[in-house]
CSV table of N, CA and C in Angstrom, one decimal:
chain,number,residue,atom,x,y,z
A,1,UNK,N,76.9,-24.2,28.4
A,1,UNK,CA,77.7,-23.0,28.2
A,1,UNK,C,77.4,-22.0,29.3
A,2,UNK,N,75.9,-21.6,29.3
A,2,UNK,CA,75.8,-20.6,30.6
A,2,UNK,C,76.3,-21.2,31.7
A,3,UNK,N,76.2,-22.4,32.1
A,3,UNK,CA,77.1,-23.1,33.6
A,3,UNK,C,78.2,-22.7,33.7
A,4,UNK,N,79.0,-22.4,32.8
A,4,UNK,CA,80.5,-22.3,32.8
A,4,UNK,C,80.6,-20.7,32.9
A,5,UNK,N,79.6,-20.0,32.0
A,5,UNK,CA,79.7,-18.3,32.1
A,5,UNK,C,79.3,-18.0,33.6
A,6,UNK,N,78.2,-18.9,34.1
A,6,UNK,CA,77.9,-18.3,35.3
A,6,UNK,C,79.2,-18.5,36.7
A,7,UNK,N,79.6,-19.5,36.5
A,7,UNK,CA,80.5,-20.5,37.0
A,7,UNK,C,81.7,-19.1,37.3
A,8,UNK,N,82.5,-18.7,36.1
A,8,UNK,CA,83.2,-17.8,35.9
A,8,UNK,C,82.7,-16.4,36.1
A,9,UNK,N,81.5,-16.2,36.5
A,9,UNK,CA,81.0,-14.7,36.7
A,9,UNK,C,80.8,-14.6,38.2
A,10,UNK,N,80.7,-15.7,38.9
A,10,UNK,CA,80.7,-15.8,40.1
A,10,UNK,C,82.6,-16.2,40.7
A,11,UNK,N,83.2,-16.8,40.0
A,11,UNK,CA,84.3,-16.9,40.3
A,11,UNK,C,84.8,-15.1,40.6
A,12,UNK,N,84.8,-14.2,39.5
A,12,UNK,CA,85.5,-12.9,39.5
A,12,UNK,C,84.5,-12.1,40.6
A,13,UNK,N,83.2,-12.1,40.9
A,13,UNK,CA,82.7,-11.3,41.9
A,13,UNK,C,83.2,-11.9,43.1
A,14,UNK,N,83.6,-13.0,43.4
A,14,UNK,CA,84.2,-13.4,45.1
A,14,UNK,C,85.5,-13.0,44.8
A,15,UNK,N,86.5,-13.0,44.0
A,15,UNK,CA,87.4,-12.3,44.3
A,15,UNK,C,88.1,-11.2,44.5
A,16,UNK,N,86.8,-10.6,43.5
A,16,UNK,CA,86.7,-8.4,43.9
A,16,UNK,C,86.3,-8.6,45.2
A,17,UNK,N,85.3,-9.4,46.5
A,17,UNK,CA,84.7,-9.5,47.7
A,17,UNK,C,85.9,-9.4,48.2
A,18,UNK,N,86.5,-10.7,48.2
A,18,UNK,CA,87.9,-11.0,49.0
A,18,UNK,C,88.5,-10.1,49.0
A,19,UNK,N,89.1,-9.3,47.6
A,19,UNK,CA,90.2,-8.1,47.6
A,19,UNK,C,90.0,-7.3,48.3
A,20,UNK,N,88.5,-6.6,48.1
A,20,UNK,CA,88.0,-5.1,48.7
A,20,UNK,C,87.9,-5.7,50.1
A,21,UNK,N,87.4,-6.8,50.9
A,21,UNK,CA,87.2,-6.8,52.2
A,21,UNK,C,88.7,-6.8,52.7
A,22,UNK,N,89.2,-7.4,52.2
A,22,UNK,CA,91.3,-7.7,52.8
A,22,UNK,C,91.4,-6.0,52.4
A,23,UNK,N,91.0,-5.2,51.8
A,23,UNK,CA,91.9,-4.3,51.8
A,23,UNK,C,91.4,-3.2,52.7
A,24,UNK,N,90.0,-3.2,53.1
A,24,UNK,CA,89.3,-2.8,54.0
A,24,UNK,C,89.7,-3.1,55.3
A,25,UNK,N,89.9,-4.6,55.1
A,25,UNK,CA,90.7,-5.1,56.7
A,25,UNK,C,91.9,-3.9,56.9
A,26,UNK,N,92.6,-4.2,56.2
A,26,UNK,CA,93.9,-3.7,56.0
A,26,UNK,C,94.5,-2.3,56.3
A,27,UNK,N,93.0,-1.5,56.4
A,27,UNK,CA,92.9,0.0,56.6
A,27,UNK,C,92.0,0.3,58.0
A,28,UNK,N,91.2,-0.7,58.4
A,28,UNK,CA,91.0,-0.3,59.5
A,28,UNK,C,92.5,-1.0,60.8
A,29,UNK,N,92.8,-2.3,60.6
A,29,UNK,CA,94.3,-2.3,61.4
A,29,UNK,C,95.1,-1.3,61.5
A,30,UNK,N,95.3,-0.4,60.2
A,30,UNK,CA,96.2,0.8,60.3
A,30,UNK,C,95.9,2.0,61.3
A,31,UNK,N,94.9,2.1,60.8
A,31,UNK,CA,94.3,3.0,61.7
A,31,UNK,C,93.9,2.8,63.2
A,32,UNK,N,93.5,1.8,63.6
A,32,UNK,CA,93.7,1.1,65.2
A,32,UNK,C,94.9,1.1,65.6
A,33,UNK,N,96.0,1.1,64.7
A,33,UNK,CA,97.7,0.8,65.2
A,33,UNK,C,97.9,2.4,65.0
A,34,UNK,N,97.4,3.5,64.6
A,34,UNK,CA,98.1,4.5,64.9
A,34,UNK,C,97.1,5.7,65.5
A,35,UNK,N,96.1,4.8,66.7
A,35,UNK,CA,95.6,5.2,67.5
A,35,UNK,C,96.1,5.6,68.6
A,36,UNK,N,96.3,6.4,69.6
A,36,UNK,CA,97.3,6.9,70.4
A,36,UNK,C,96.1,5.8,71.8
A,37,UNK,N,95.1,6.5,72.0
A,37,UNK,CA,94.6,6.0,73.2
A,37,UNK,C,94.6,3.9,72.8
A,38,UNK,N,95.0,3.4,71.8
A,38,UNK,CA,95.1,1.9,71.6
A,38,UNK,C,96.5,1.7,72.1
A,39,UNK,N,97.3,2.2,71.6
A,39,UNK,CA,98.6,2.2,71.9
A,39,UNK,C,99.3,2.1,73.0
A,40,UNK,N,98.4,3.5,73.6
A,40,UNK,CA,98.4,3.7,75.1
A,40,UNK,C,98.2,2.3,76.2
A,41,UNK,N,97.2,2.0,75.7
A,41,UNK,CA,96.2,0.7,76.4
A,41,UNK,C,97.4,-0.6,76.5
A,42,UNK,N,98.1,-0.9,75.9
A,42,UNK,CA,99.2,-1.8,75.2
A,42,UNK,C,100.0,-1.7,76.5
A,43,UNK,N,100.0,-0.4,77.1
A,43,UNK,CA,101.2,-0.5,78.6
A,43,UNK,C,100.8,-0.6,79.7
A,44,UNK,N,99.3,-1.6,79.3
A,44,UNK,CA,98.7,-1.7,81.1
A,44,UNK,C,98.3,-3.1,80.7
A,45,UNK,N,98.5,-3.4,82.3
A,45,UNK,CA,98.3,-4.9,82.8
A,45,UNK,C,97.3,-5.6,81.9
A,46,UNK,N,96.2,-4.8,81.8
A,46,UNK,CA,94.5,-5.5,80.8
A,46,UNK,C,94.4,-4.8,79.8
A,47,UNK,N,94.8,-4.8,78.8
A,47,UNK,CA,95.1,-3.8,77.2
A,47,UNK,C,93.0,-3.7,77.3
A,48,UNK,N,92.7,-4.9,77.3
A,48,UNK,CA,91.3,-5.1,76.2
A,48,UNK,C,90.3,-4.3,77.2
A,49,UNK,N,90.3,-4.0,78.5
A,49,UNK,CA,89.7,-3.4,79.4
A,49,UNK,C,89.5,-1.6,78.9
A,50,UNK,N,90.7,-1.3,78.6
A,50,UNK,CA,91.3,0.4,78.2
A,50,UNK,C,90.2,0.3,77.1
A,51,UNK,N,90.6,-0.5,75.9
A,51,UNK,CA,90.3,-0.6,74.7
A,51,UNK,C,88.9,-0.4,74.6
């Protein structure tokens, strides 16, 4: 019975990990895409150079 509780207590903490890290992801992208000097970088020959 604990195998199964632990089983399931570990199942729901990697999915709160996954959610909060994807949604983490998800807010630093935004904010890189509505960076002006990133943006900027995007209209030259070597973006990752600017960057």
């Amino acid at each position: 019975m604990h195998t199964v509780n632990h089983h399931f207590f570990f199942l729901i903490i990697d999915q709160m990990i996954e959610r909060t890290t994807g949604q983490q992801a998800m807010t630093v992208a935004e904010l890189v895409a509505e960076n002006d000097s990133i943006i900027d970088a995007f209209e030259a020959e070597h973006p990752a150079q600017l960057i």
